[in-house]
Coordinates of C-alpha atoms in Angstrom, one line a residue:
M1 CA 3.3 60.8 49.6
S2 CA 1.1 63.9 50.4
Q3 CA -1.9 62.0 51.8
D4 CA 0.4 60.7 54.7
V5 CA 1.4 63.6 56.3
R6 CA -1.4 66.1 57.6
V7 CA -0.2 69.7 58.4
L8 CA -1.4 71.6 61.2
I9 CA -0.8 75.2 60.7
I10 CA -0.2 77.8 63.8
D11 CA -0.4 81.3 63.0
A12 CA -2.2 84.2 65.2
D13 CA -2.6 85.8 61.4
T14 CA -5.5 83.2 60.9
S15 CA -6.4 85.1 57.0
G16 CA -2.8 84.5 55.9
A17 CA -3.0 80.8 57.5
Q18 CA -6.2 79.8 55.3
K19 CA -4.6 81.1 52.4
L20 CA -0.9 79.1 53.0
G21 CA -4.2 75.9 54.1
L22 CA -5.6 76.1 50.8
A23 CA -2.6 75.5 49.2
L24 CA -1.1 73.0 51.1
D25 CA -5.1 71.3 50.3
G26 CA -4.3 72.3 46.7
A27 CA -1.3 70.1 46.8
G28 CA -2.9 67.3 48.6
F29 CA -2.1 67.2 51.8
P30 CA -5.1 66.7 54.5
V31 CA -4.1 70.4 56.3
T32 CA -6.3 72.5 59.0
W33 CA -5.2 75.4 61.0
C34 CA -6.1 77.5 64.1
S35 CA -4.4 80.2 66.5
F36 CA -1.9 80.0 69.3
A37 CA -5.0 80.0 71.8
P38 CA -4.3 76.7 74.1
T39 CA -7.5 75.6 73.3
D40 CA -7.3 75.5 69.7
V41 CA -3.6 73.7 69.7
A42 CA -4.8 71.0 71.9
E43 CA -8.4 70.6 70.3
N44 CA -6.4 70.0 67.2
L45 CA -3.9 67.6 68.6
R46 CA -6.1 65.6 69.5
D47 CA -8.9 65.6 66.5
F48 CA -6.4 66.5 63.8
R49 CA -3.8 64.1 64.9
P50 CA -1.0 65.7 62.8
T51 CA 2.2 64.9 61.6
L52 CA 4.3 68.1 61.1
L53 CA 2.9 71.6 61.9
L54 CA 3.8 74.3 60.4
V55 CA 4.0 77.6 63.5
H56 CA 4.4 81.4 62.4
C57 CA 6.3 82.2 65.3
E58 CA 10.5 83.7 65.8
P59 CA 13.1 80.7 67.2
S60 CA 12.9 82.7 70.3
S61 CA 8.7 83.5 70.4
P62 CA 7.6 82.6 74.0
Q63 CA 5.0 81.1 71.8
L64 CA 7.3 78.8 70.5
A65 CA 8.4 77.8 74.0
T66 CA 5.5 77.6 75.3
L67 CA 4.0 75.2 72.2
L68 CA 7.1 73.1 72.1
A69 CA 6.5 72.6 76.3
R70 CA 3.0 71.5 74.9
L71 CA 4.5 68.6 72.2
E72 CA 6.4 66.8 74.9
A73 CA 3.1 65.0 75.6
T74 CA 2.8 64.4 72.0
P75 CA 5.7 64.7 70.0
V76 CA 5.3 66.4 66.3
P77 CA 7.8 67.7 64.2
V78 CA 8.1 71.8 63.8
V79 CA 8.9 73.7 61.0
L80 CA 8.7 77.2 61.3
L81 CA 8.2 80.5 59.2
C82 CA 10.2 82.8 61.2
R83 CA 12.2 86.6 59.8
D84 CA 15.4 85.1 61.7
L85 CA 16.9 82.0 59.9
A86 CA 20.3 81.7 62.2
E87 CA 19.3 79.0 63.3
E88 CA 18.8 76.4 60.3
P89 CA 22.2 74.7 60.1
F90 CA 21.0 73.2 63.5
V91 CA 18.1 71.8 63.1
R92 CA 18.4 71.2 59.0
Q93 CA 19.4 67.0 60.0
L94 CA 17.6 67.0 63.4
R95 CA 13.7 64.5 63.6
S96 CA 12.3 66.2 66.6
G97 CA 10.9 68.8 68.0
V98 CA 12.4 71.8 65.9
V99 CA 12.9 70.4 61.7
D100 CA 13.8 73.6 59.4
L101 CA 13.2 76.7 59.4
V102 CA 11.5 78.6 56.3
S103 CA 11.3 82.2 55.6
E104 CA 7.9 83.8 56.2
T105 CA 8.6 85.5 53.0
S106 CA 8.3 82.7 51.0
S107 CA 5.8 81.9 48.0
A108 CA 2.9 79.5 49.1
R109 CA 4.8 77.3 46.1
T110 CA 8.0 77.4 47.8
I111 CA 6.9 77.1 51.6
V112 CA 4.4 73.5 50.5
S113 CA 7.8 71.7 48.0
R114 CA 9.7 73.0 51.6
V115 CA 7.1 71.1 53.3
R116 CA 7.0 67.6 50.7
E117 CA 10.8 67.9 51.1
V118 CA 11.1 68.0 55.1
A119 CA 8.6 64.8 54.6
G120 CA 11.0 63.7 52.6
E121 CA 13.3 63.6 54.9
L122 CA 12.8 63.6 57.9
P123 CA 12.6 59.4 58.3
L124 CA 16.1 59.5 56.9
R125 CA 17.8 62.4 59.1
S126 CA 20.6 61.0 60.9
G127 CA 19.7 63.0 63.9
H128 CA 23.3 64.5 64.7
A129 CA 24.7 68.3 64.6
G130 CA 27.8 69.5 64.4
G131 CA 30.5 71.9 63.2
K132 CA 34.1 72.9 64.2
G133 CA 35.6 74.9 66.8
G134 CA 34.0 76.9 70.0
G135 CA 33.2 80.3 69.8
R136 CA 29.8 82.0 68.8
A137 CA 28.8 79.0 66.6
L138 CA 28.7 76.6 69.8
T139 CA 27.2 79.2 72.1
E140 CA 24.8 79.4 70.4
F141 CA 23.8 76.0 69.4
V142 CA 24.3 75.4 73.4
Q143 CA 21.4 78.5 73.8
H144 CA 19.2 76.9 70.7
L145 CA 19.7 73.5 72.5
M146 CA 17.8 75.0 75.9
R147 CA 15.6 77.8 73.9
T148 CA 13.9 74.7 71.8
R149 CA 13.5 72.0 74.7
R150 CA 16.3 69.7 72.8
T151 CA 17.3 66.8 74.8
G152 CA 20.7 64.7 73.7
G153 CA 24.5 64.3 73.9
L154 CA 27.0 66.8 73.2
S155 CA 30.1 66.0 73.4
V156 CA 33.2 68.9 72.3
G157 CA 36.5 67.8 71.1
D158 CA 38.4 64.6 73.0
D159 CA 36.7 65.4 76.2
G160 CA 34.0 67.3 76.3
R161 CA 30.4 65.5 77.0
A162 CA 27.1 67.5 78.1
F163 CA 23.5 66.2 78.5
F164 CA 20.4 67.9 78.4
V165 CA 16.8 67.3 78.9
R166 CA 14.4 69.2 77.2
G167 CA 17.0 71.7 76.8
V168 CA 17.8 71.3 80.8
L169 CA 22.0 71.3 81.2
K170 CA 21.6 67.4 83.8
A171 CA 24.9 66.3 83.8
A172 CA 28.9 67.6 82.0
R173 CA 32.1 67.1 82.6
L174 CA 35.8 68.2 80.7
R175 CA 38.4 67.6 82.7
E176 CA 38.5 68.5 86.2
L177 CA 35.8 70.9 85.6
S178 CA 31.5 70.1 85.6
M179 CA 28.0 70.9 85.7
Q180 CA 28.0 74.7 84.3
S181 CA 31.4 75.4 84.2
A182 CA 32.5 72.7 82.1
L183 CA 29.3 73.2 80.0
A184 CA 30.9 77.3 79.2
A185 CA 34.6 75.8 79.2
M186 CA 33.3 74.1 76.5
T187 CA 32.5 77.1 74.4
R188 CA 35.5 78.2 74.1
E189 CA 37.2 74.6 73.2
P190 CA 39.1 75.0 69.9
G191 CA 38.1 70.7 68.1
A192 CA 34.9 70.0 66.2
W193 CA 31.6 69.7 68.7
A194 CA 28.5 66.8 67.9
F195 CA 25.2 67.3 69.3
T196 CA 23.1 63.5 68.8
E197 CA 19.5 63.4 69.2
G198 CA 18.3 61.2 72.6
A199 CA 15.4 59.7 74.2
D200 CA 13.5 61.8 76.6
G201 CA 11.2 59.4 78.5
E202 CA 11.5 57.1 81.1
S203 CA 14.9 56.1 79.6
G204 CA 17.0 57.2 77.1
L205 CA 20.9 56.5 75.5
V206 CA 22.7 59.2 73.8
D207 CA 25.7 57.3 72.0
F208 CA 28.4 60.3 71.1
M209 CA 30.0 60.1 68.0
G210 CA 33.5 60.0 67.4
E211 CA 34.3 57.3 70.7
E212 CA 36.1 53.9 70.6
E213 CA 33.4 53.1 72.8
P214 CA 30.1 54.3 72.4
F215 CA 30.0 57.2 76.0
V216 CA 26.7 56.5 77.2
V217 CA 24.1 58.4 79.2
T218 CA 21.1 56.7 80.9
Y219 CA 18.6 59.6 82.1
R220 CA 15.8 58.5 84.4
E221 CA 12.9 60.5 85.0
G222 CA 12.7 61.8 88.4
G223 CA 15.8 59.8 89.3
E224 CA 19.7 59.4 89.1
M225 CA 21.8 60.0 85.8
K226 CA 24.6 57.3 84.7
V227 CA 27.7 59.0 83.0
Q228 CA 29.6 56.3 81.5
P229 CA 31.1 54.2 79.4
Q230 CA 29.1 51.4 77.2
A231 CA 31.4 48.8 77.9
N232 CA 31.4 49.4 82.1
K233 CA 27.2 49.1 81.6
P234 CA 26.3 47.3 84.2
P235 CA 24.6 43.6 82.8
D236 CA 21.4 43.8 85.1
E237 CA 20.7 47.3 83.3
P238 CA 17.4 46.8 82.2
P239 CA 17.2 48.0 78.4
P240 CA 15.6 51.2 77.1
P241 CA 12.5 50.6 75.7
S242 CA 12.0 50.6 71.7
A243 CA 9.8 54.0 71.8
P244 CA 9.9 56.4 75.4
T245 CA 6.3 56.7 77.2
V246 CA 5.4 59.7 77.8
P247 CA 6.8 60.0 81.7
P248 CA 4.7 61.6 84.4
L249 CA 5.0 65.2 86.0
V250 CA 7.6 64.2 88.4
Q251 CA 8.0 67.1 92.1
D252 CA 9.7 70.4 90.9
P253 CA 13.1 70.1 92.9
D254 CA 12.9 74.4 92.9
A255 CA 8.8 74.3 94.2
A256 CA 10.5 75.5 97.4
K257 CA 12.2 78.2 96.1
T258 CA 9.2 79.1 94.1
P259 CA 6.8 81.5 95.8
I260 CA 3.4 81.9 94.1
L261 CA 0.6 84.5 94.8
F262 CA -2.6 83.4 93.4
V263 CA -6.0 86.1 93.0
D264 CA -10.0 85.2 92.4
D265 CA -13.0 86.3 94.1
D266 CA -13.9 82.6 93.8
P267 CA -13.0 80.7 97.7
A268 CA -13.3 77.6 95.2
V269 CA -11.3 78.3 92.8
V270 CA -8.4 79.8 95.3
A271 CA -8.4 76.4 97.9
M272 CA -8.0 73.6 94.8
V273 CA -5.7 76.0 93.0
S274 CA -3.4 76.3 96.1
G275 CA -4.1 73.6 97.5
Y276 CA -3.0 71.7 95.0
F277 CA 0.3 74.0 94.2
S278 CA 1.0 73.6 98.0
K279 CA 1.0 69.3 97.5
K280 CA 3.5 70.1 95.0
G281 CA 6.2 71.9 97.4
Y282 CA 5.4 75.7 96.1
P283 CA 4.6 78.1 99.1
V284 CA 1.9 79.7 97.9
A285 CA -0.3 82.8 99.0
T286 CA -3.3 84.1 98.0
A287 CA -6.0 87.1 98.0
A288 CA -9.3 88.0 97.2
D289 CA -9.0 90.5 94.9
G290 CA -6.2 93.3 92.5
L291 CA -5.9 95.6 95.8
E292 CA -5.2 93.3 98.1
A293 CA -2.8 91.0 95.4
M294 CA -1.5 94.6 95.6
T295 CA -0.8 95.1 99.6
L296 CA 1.0 91.7 99.6
L297 CA 3.5 92.3 96.6
T298 CA 4.4 95.5 98.0
T299 CA 5.4 93.7 101.7
H300 CA 6.7 90.1 100.2
S301 CA 8.2 88.8 96.8
F302 CA 6.8 85.9 94.5
E303 CA 8.2 84.2 91.5
V304 CA 5.4 84.2 89.8
V305 CA 1.7 86.3 89.9
I306 CA -1.3 84.1 88.5
A307 CA -4.8 87.1 88.9
D308 CA -8.2 86.3 87.4
L309 CA -9.6 89.3 85.1
N310 CA -13.0 90.1 86.4
M311 CA -12.6 90.4 90.4
P312 CA -14.5 93.4 92.4
R313 CA -12.8 96.4 94.0
L314 CA -9.4 95.8 91.4
D315 CA -10.1 93.5 88.5
G316 CA -7.0 91.6 87.0
W317 CA -6.0 94.1 84.2
G318 CA -6.3 97.4 86.6
L319 CA -3.9 94.7 89.3
L320 CA -1.3 94.6 85.8
R321 CA -1.1 98.5 85.3
M322 CA -0.7 98.4 88.9
V323 CA 2.3 96.1 88.9
R324 CA 3.8 97.7 86.1
E325 CA 4.1 101.3 87.1
D326 CA 5.3 100.2 90.5
L327 CA 8.8 100.3 90.5
R328 CA 8.8 97.8 93.7
T329 CA 7.0 95.6 91.7
H330 CA 7.0 96.0 88.1
E331 CA 9.4 92.9 87.2
T332 CA 7.2 90.7 88.5
P333 CA 6.6 87.9 85.8
M334 CA 2.6 87.6 85.7
A335 CA -0.2 85.5 83.8
L336 CA -3.9 86.1 83.7
F337 CA -6.4 83.7 84.1
S338 CA -10.3 83.9 82.6
A339 CA -13.2 81.8 82.6
Q340 CA -13.9 82.9 79.3
D341 CA -11.1 81.2 76.4
N342 CA -10.4 84.6 74.7
Y343 CA -7.5 84.4 71.9
R344 CA -8.3 87.8 71.5
E345 CA -8.0 89.0 74.8
S346 CA -4.9 87.1 75.4
L347 CA -3.1 89.1 73.0
R348 CA -4.5 91.9 74.5
L349 CA -2.9 90.7 78.0
L350 CA 0.0 89.8 76.7
H351 CA 0.7 93.1 74.7
A352 CA 0.0 95.1 78.2
G353 CA 2.7 93.2 79.8
A354 CA 1.3 90.4 81.0
Q355 CA 4.2 87.1 80.7
A356 CA 0.9 84.8 79.8
Y357 CA -2.7 84.1 79.3
F358 CA -4.7 81.0 80.8
P359 CA -8.3 79.3 80.1
K360 CA -9.1 78.2 83.1
S361 CA -10.1 74.9 82.0
L362 CA -6.7 74.4 81.9
R363 CA -5.7 71.3 83.4
L364 CA -3.8 71.7 87.1
S365 CA -1.2 69.7 85.8
A366 CA -1.0 71.8 82.6
L367 CA -0.9 75.1 85.0
E368 CA 2.4 73.9 86.5
V369 CA 3.6 73.0 83.3
Q370 CA 2.9 77.0 82.3
V371 CA 4.5 77.7 85.5
R372 CA 7.5 75.9 85.5
E373 CA 8.0 77.5 82.2
L374 CA 7.7 81.0 83.1
C375 CA 10.5 80.5 85.8
E376 CA 12.9 79.2 83.7
P377 CA 14.5 82.0 82.6
R378 CA 15.0 83.4 85.5
R379 CA 16.3 79.8 86.9
R380 CA 18.5 79.0 83.9
F381 CA 20.1 82.8 85.1
T382 CA 21.0 81.0 88.8
R383 CA 22.2 78.0 86.9
L384 CA 24.3 79.7 85.0
I385 CA 25.7 83.0 87.6
P386 CA 28.9 80.3 88.4
T387 CA 30.1 79.8 84.9
E388 CA 33.0 82.0 83.6
G389 CA 31.6 84.2 80.8
G390 CA 30.2 84.0 77.4
I391 CA 26.6 83.6 77.9
E392 CA 24.7 85.7 76.4
F393 CA 21.1 86.9 78.7
N394 CA 18.4 88.8 78.1
F395 CA 18.5 91.3 80.8
G396 CA 15.4 93.3 79.9
S397 CA 12.7 89.8 80.0
L398 CA 14.7 89.0 83.6
G399 CA 14.6 92.3 85.6
P400 CA 17.0 94.3 86.2
Q401 CA 16.6 94.6 90.1
W402 CA 16.1 90.9 89.6
I403 CA 19.5 90.0 88.8
L404 CA 20.9 92.3 91.0
K405 CA 19.1 90.2 93.7
A406 CA 19.7 86.8 92.8
L407 CA 23.9 87.6 92.2
T408 CA 23.8 89.3 95.2
I409 CA 22.0 85.7 96.6
A410 CA 24.7 83.8 95.1
G411 CA 27.1 85.9 96.3
Y412 CA 29.6 86.6 92.4
S413 CA 31.9 88.7 91.8
G414 CA 33.0 89.2 89.0
Q415 CA 31.6 92.3 86.5
V416 CA 28.2 92.4 84.1
D417 CA 28.0 94.3 81.1
A418 CA 24.9 95.3 79.7
R419 CA 23.8 97.6 76.8
D420 CA 20.9 98.4 75.0
A421 CA 20.2 100.8 71.8
W422 CA 20.6 104.0 74.7
A423 CA 23.6 102.8 76.9
N424 CA 26.0 100.4 77.7
W425 CA 27.0 100.0 81.4
R426 CA 29.0 97.8 83.4
L427 CA 28.7 96.6 86.8
W428 CA 31.6 95.2 89.6
F429 CA 30.3 92.5 92.3
E430 CA 32.2 91.7 94.9
N431 CA 31.7 88.6 97.1
G432 CA 27.6 89.8 96.1
R433 CA 27.9 93.0 96.8
L434 CA 27.5 95.8 94.3
V435 CA 30.5 97.5 94.7
E436 CA 30.3 100.4 91.0
C437 CA 27.9 100.9 88.6
A438 CA 29.2 103.1 85.0
A439 CA 26.9 103.7 82.5
H440 CA 28.2 105.4 78.9
M441 CA 25.8 106.4 76.7
T442 CA 26.2 108.9 73.5
T443 CA 26.7 112.6 75.1
A444 CA 27.2 111.1 79.0
A445 CA 29.5 109.0 81.9
L446 CA 27.7 108.4 84.3
S447 CA 28.7 106.1 87.5
G448 CA 27.0 105.5 90.6
D449 CA 23.5 106.3 92.0
R450 CA 22.7 107.3 88.4
A451 CA 24.1 105.2 86.1
L452 CA 22.4 102.5 88.1
A453 CA 19.0 105.0 88.4
A454 CA 19.7 104.2 84.6
F455 CA 20.3 100.3 84.3
L456 CA 17.1 99.5 86.5
T457 CA 15.0 101.7 84.8
S458 CA 15.7 100.0 81.3
K459 CA 13.2 98.0 79.9
Q460 CA 15.5 96.0 76.6
A461 CA 18.8 94.8 77.9
E462 CA 21.1 92.8 77.0
G463 CA 24.1 91.6 78.7
S464 CA 26.8 89.0 80.5
L465 CA 28.8 87.9 83.5
D466 CA 32.3 87.7 83.1
K467 CA 34.8 87.7 85.8
G468 CA 36.8 90.4 85.0
T469 CA 38.1 93.2 86.7
P470 CA 37.9 94.4 89.8
A471 CA 36.0 97.4 90.4
P472 CA 37.8 100.7 89.7
S473 CA 36.5 102.7 92.8
E474 CA 33.4 102.5 95.3
G475 CA 30.2 103.8 94.2
F476 CA 27.7 103.0 96.9
A477 CA 29.6 103.8 100.1
G478 CA 30.2 100.3 101.4
Q479 CA 26.3 99.6 101.3
S480 CA 24.8 96.8 100.8
T481 CA 23.3 95.3 97.3
A482 CA 19.7 95.9 99.0
A483 CA 20.0 98.8 100.7
T484 CA 21.5 100.3 97.9
L485 CA 17.9 99.3 96.3
A486 CA 15.7 100.5 99.1
R487 CA 17.3 103.8 99.3
L488 CA 17.6 103.8 95.3
V489 CA 13.9 102.6 94.5
P490 CA 11.4 104.3 96.3
W491 CA 13.6 107.3 95.3
L492 CA 13.1 106.0 91.7
N493 CA 9.5 105.1 92.2
D494 CA 8.3 108.8 93.3
E495 CA 10.5 111.0 90.3
Q496 CA 8.4 108.6 88.2
K497 CA 5.0 110.1 89.4
R498 CA 6.1 113.7 90.1
A499 CA 7.6 113.4 86.7
A500 CA 3.9 112.0 84.8
E501 CA 1.8 114.5 86.8
S502 CA 4.5 117.3 85.9
Q503 CA 4.0 116.3 82.2
L504 CA 1.0 115.2 81.4
A505 CA 0.1 119.5 83.1
R506 CA 2.0 120.8 80.9
A507 CA 1.7 118.6 77.7
R508 CA 0.0 120.0 75.3
A509 CA 1.7 118.7 72.1
L510 CA 5.7 117.4 71.4
E511 CA 7.3 119.1 69.1
V512 CA 9.3 115.8 67.1
N513 CA 13.4 114.9 66.6
E514 CA 12.3 112.6 63.7
E515 CA 15.8 111.6 63.3
L516 CA 14.9 109.9 66.8
Y517 CA 11.7 109.3 66.1
R518 CA 12.5 107.0 63.6
L519 CA 15.2 105.1 65.7
F520 CA 12.4 104.9 69.0
L521 CA 9.5 102.8 66.7
N522 CA 12.3 100.1 66.0
V523 CA 14.1 100.0 69.2
G524 CA 10.4 100.9 71.7
P525 CA 8.1 99.0 73.5
P526 CA 6.1 98.0 70.5
A527 CA 3.1 98.0 73.4
W528 CA 4.1 101.6 73.2
Q529 CA 3.3 102.4 69.6
P530 CA -0.2 103.4 69.1
V531 CA 0.3 106.3 71.9
V532 CA 3.3 107.2 70.8
R533 CA 2.3 107.4 67.4
M534 CA -1.3 109.6 68.3
L535 CA 1.5 112.1 70.2
C536 CA 3.9 112.6 67.6
E537 CA 2.6 111.7 64.3
Q538 CA -1.3 113.3 65.1
K539 CA -0.3 115.4 67.3
L540 CA -3.5 114.7 70.0
T541 CA -2.7 116.0 73.4
P542 CA -2.2 113.2 76.6
A543 CA -6.0 113.4 77.4
E544 CA -7.0 112.8 73.6
V545 CA -5.0 110.4 73.9
I546 CA -6.2 108.5 76.8
A547 CA -9.6 109.2 75.9
R548 CA -9.4 107.4 72.2
L549 CA -7.1 104.1 73.4
Q550 CA -8.9 104.0 77.0
V551 CA -5.3 104.0 78.6
T552 CA -4.7 104.8 82.2
P553 CA -2.9 108.0 82.7
M554 CA 0.1 107.1 83.8
E555 CA 0.4 104.4 81.0
V556 CA 0.6 108.1 78.8
A557 CA 2.7 109.9 81.3
A558 CA 4.9 106.7 81.5
V559 CA 5.3 106.9 77.4
V560 CA 5.9 111.1 77.2
K561 CA 8.6 111.0 80.2
E562 CA 10.5 108.5 77.7
L563 CA 9.9 110.5 74.5
L564 CA 11.6 113.7 77.0
R565 CA 14.3 111.6 78.5
R566 CA 15.6 109.8 75.3
G567 CA 15.2 113.2 73.7
V568 CA 12.8 112.1 70.6
A569 CA 10.6 114.9 71.7
S570 CA 10.3 117.9 73.5
L571 CA 7.4 120.3 74.9
Q572 CA 5.9 123.2 73.5
A573 CA 5.9 126.3 74.7

């Protein structure tokens, strides 16, 4: 049995992966391990041909989403080693994608035992998951379907039906409702619900459970979708293939709405990449270095920026810092790529605020898949705007400014509720115009510009949309959302620059509030922790921190400002 199961361990901690690999090897499993680096994963999938992946990351990790996208061409079941086991009941009966969650604190012996059990269970699993009643459990399951790129059919109650392909809703109905409205309404249905895994290829059939006449969805990649009882299936409909084939990459239906900026000083690379994406329907702009790119970014809107690490005048690192320091651009999804397939470099980039790192050896078709992955969270939000609420979003990763602009374009009417560790916000919209914003903190209540400014500078807020109550008052003098942002964002930029200069000039040492400091270590940005610890624990001056960590003055100033704003620290005279 063990010899038939070939295990590939994927872990950023290679020493931990090696220890677990030795335990699996001792139990008789053919095993190897690698990092999350794209080239490492691709080589091991091709050369080792694993039958099971043991992956050390959280279910909500972007690393998992990227890995699952890569596995579409070579599907392999995934067992996650993680802290968050909340989704374990969803995966225990499914046969593809993520098939089990195991606590990362488990002993090597326990993990080996679970790998053996999963390998034996998979051929016997039903491919069904289900529960009773709507509400939070069903909402979380729908989010699981999207996050883990599931393909299959969801039935809710007597007449709720939805079909997903690689985590994207392709068809849904509930009485007179359809698509996102139907899906949102299903989460409030009191009846039982069930999910059935389906095929993902040129065509696929999903039989919804509990039907006298099985309800069938036929999906063709790049073509139409039919939703009908199996009894009404046309006689000339060809049967599904016994083994689904991997479909070719089809035209991105949202390509025309996805402007991309490519930044590289090599004209041949620019011509090749921009030519490929232009043919695929994406609006493309190019720049030869970081300074030229920054000029374009402050005057045009882009959904993705992909920049080379090594360029004259301003390299990829410098561009990344400038983009993240400017409120006009800091929400733009940004990836960097390099001729060096260096995983350590990719980790630095991700911690510094880049959403992804691509080696230049990546094929253009694979690069397009990665661009879609970067765009998917915002596309999903846009698709779900028409729903009646009940779905949670990570506003921090989407970008508060971007959210306001997306709701304006959609003509949204309703309210937005958001929260982070420091404040709760409520924003009211009428026909796409932001009418009022209110913020409630531990010691203060804000409205209008002050509340909106706090929301725009929040980094980890989560929340939802709701068709709830009308605005209690007018907070922005009847201005359009665009006019409000055009007025407020430059002012916030200037305030941040003045504060940075002032704080660095005054800061010699910080007086730390220990209680709030412990809270900040838990909820503050992980990338800031080295700077925070040097300032608050080692009592170094900003100049000493800049010299030791080789970071920019603006980066240190941003940390100092946040510590002062949150009351974590105060300046010593």
